[in-house]
């Protein structure tokens, strides 16, 4: 297992290098730069703009800038924001807890919603309940989370005269206000993930229920609840866990828009704001953190396989 984890970590480092290099090049291919945006209406001369570019290190070639940033990043220095001048690592550490909380709440809500509904749909195969739940899950997959967020805000504000409290407060400062602020965006992210979990759980449980060992368990007189939850569901969880791990990328991507819609100071809104003003160090570093989170979650998912299915531990 240790050798496997080491191999995955080495592969993850290679993936992060490719990803950050790609983002580095793409960002510099976007028209406009931070110096032009900062001095657009200041009447600065071309010489002053070039001097500011040299001060920021933007006068070098793209390859030169990439080498400089990569060398510093390996040493733990992610640079400074081109707008505020603050350390990028400090900015990310301040915003990271919001995004992690949002992702964890979304995953928990999706599991609470998706797995029970998927099991019910499998047990009630080809009944009205099954068809109804399948329609609901397809609808959940089809709804864009940003659209759902705007609709929820509009309906709640107009129909119930309620909107999430303004001015973000952490869970430690005020748990009730924090959960009120985080619940709607978490639900928006959880809807699509829970719909995927429903479909995967249904298919996996049905496959297990039609297997030989389930017929043997039933022949021994086991109660139907034990057959479904102890045997069928547990043997179906590997597929569900795999899906959840793969959907982490979707969750992280969804935070970019939803954090902006709900005014949450997380990494999603940070990268959105930084792209608009061409704050290259923040964009590169935030994408690096997103990629590392995704790879870490998938590594944890792989390790969990052995806990869910003892047959995997034996290999």
Coordinates of C-alpha atoms in Angstrom, one line a residue, residues 98-212:
X98 CA -14.6 28.4 3.0
X99 CA -14.2 26.3 -0.1
X100 CA -13.4 23.2 1.9
X101 CA -16.5 23.7 4.1
X102 CA -18.7 24.2 1.0
X103 CA -17.3 21.1 -0.7
X104 CA -17.7 18.9 2.4
X105 CA -21.3 20.1 3.1
X106 CA -22.2 19.4 -0.6
X107 CA -20.8 15.9 -0.5
X108 CA -22.5 15.1 2.8
X109 CA -25.9 16.4 1.5
X110 CA -25.4 14.6 -1.8
X111 CA -24.7 11.3 0.0
X112 CA -27.7 11.8 2.4
X113 CA -30.0 12.4 -0.5
X114 CA -28.5 10.2 -3.2
X115 CA -27.8 6.8 -1.6
X116 CA -31.2 6.2 0.1
X117 CA -33.1 7.3 -3.1
X118 CA -30.9 5.0 -5.2
X119 CA -31.5 2.1 -2.9
X120 CA -35.3 2.7 -3.0
X121 CA -35.2 3.0 -6.8
X122 CA -33.4 -0.3 -7.1
X123 CA -35.7 -2.1 -4.6
X124 CA -38.8 -0.8 -6.4
X125 CA -37.4 -1.6 -9.8
X126 CA -39.9 -0.9 -12.7
X127 CA -42.6 0.5 -10.4
X128 CA -44.1 4.0 -10.5
X129 CA -41.7 5.0 -7.7
X130 CA -38.7 3.9 -9.7
X131 CA -39.8 5.7 -12.8
X132 CA -40.6 8.9 -10.8
X133 CA -37.2 8.8 -9.1
X134 CA -35.4 8.3 -12.4
X135 CA -37.1 11.3 -13.8
X136 CA -36.1 13.4 -10.8
X137 CA -32.5 12.3 -11.0
X138 CA -32.3 13.1 -14.8
X139 CA -33.7 16.5 -13.9
X140 CA -31.1 17.0 -11.2
X141 CA -28.3 16.2 -13.7
X142 CA -29.7 18.7 -16.3
X143 CA -30.0 21.7 -14.0
X144 CA -27.0 24.0 -14.0
X145 CA -26.0 24.8 -10.4
X146 CA -25.5 28.5 -11.1
X147 CA -29.0 28.8 -12.6
X148 CA -30.4 26.9 -9.6
X149 CA -28.6 29.2 -7.2
X150 CA -30.1 32.3 -8.9
X151 CA -33.6 30.7 -8.9
X152 CA -33.4 29.8 -5.2
X153 CA -32.3 33.3 -4.3
X154 CA -35.1 34.9 -6.4
X155 CA -37.8 32.6 -5.1
X156 CA -36.8 32.9 -1.5
X157 CA -36.4 36.7 -1.6
X158 CA -39.7 37.3 -3.4
X159 CA -41.9 34.5 -1.9
X160 CA -40.5 34.4 1.6
X161 CA -38.8 37.7 1.8
X162 CA -35.6 36.0 2.9
X163 CA -32.0 36.0 1.6
X164 CA -28.8 34.6 3.1
X165 CA -27.3 37.0 5.7
X166 CA -24.9 39.4 4.1
X167 CA -21.3 39.7 5.3
X168 CA -19.6 36.3 5.6
X169 CA -19.1 34.9 9.1
X170 CA -17.1 31.8 9.8
X171 CA -18.5 28.8 11.7
X172 CA -16.4 29.6 14.7
X173 CA -17.7 33.2 14.8
X174 CA -21.4 32.4 14.4
X175 CA -22.4 28.8 13.5
X176 CA -26.1 29.6 12.7
X177 CA -25.3 32.5 10.4
X178 CA -22.5 30.5 8.7
X179 CA -24.8 27.6 8.0
X180 CA -27.5 29.9 6.7
X181 CA -24.9 31.4 4.3
X182 CA -23.5 28.0 3.2
X183 CA -26.7 25.9 2.9
X184 CA -28.0 27.3 -0.4
X185 CA -24.8 27.0 -2.4
X186 CA -24.2 23.6 -0.8
X187 CA -27.6 22.4 -2.0
X188 CA -27.0 23.8 -5.5
X189 CA -23.7 21.8 -5.7
X190 CA -25.3 18.7 -4.0
X191 CA -28.3 18.4 -6.4
X192 CA -26.3 17.4 -9.5
X193 CA -23.9 15.1 -7.4
X194 CA -26.8 13.5 -5.6
X195 CA -28.5 12.8 -9.0
X196 CA -25.4 11.0 -10.2
X197 CA -25.2 9.1 -6.9
X198 CA -28.8 8.0 -7.3
X199 CA -28.2 6.6 -10.8
X200 CA -25.0 4.9 -9.8
X201 CA -26.4 3.4 -6.6
X202 CA -29.4 2.1 -8.4
X203 CA -27.4 0.4 -11.1
X204 CA -24.8 -1.0 -8.6
X205 CA -27.5 -2.3 -6.1
X206 CA -29.5 -3.9 -8.9
X207 CA -26.4 -5.7 -10.2
X208 CA -25.6 -7.1 -6.7
X209 CA -29.3 -8.0 -6.0
X210 CA -29.3 -10.2 -9.1
X211 CA -26.1 -12.0 -8.1
X212 CA -25.8 -15.6 -6.9

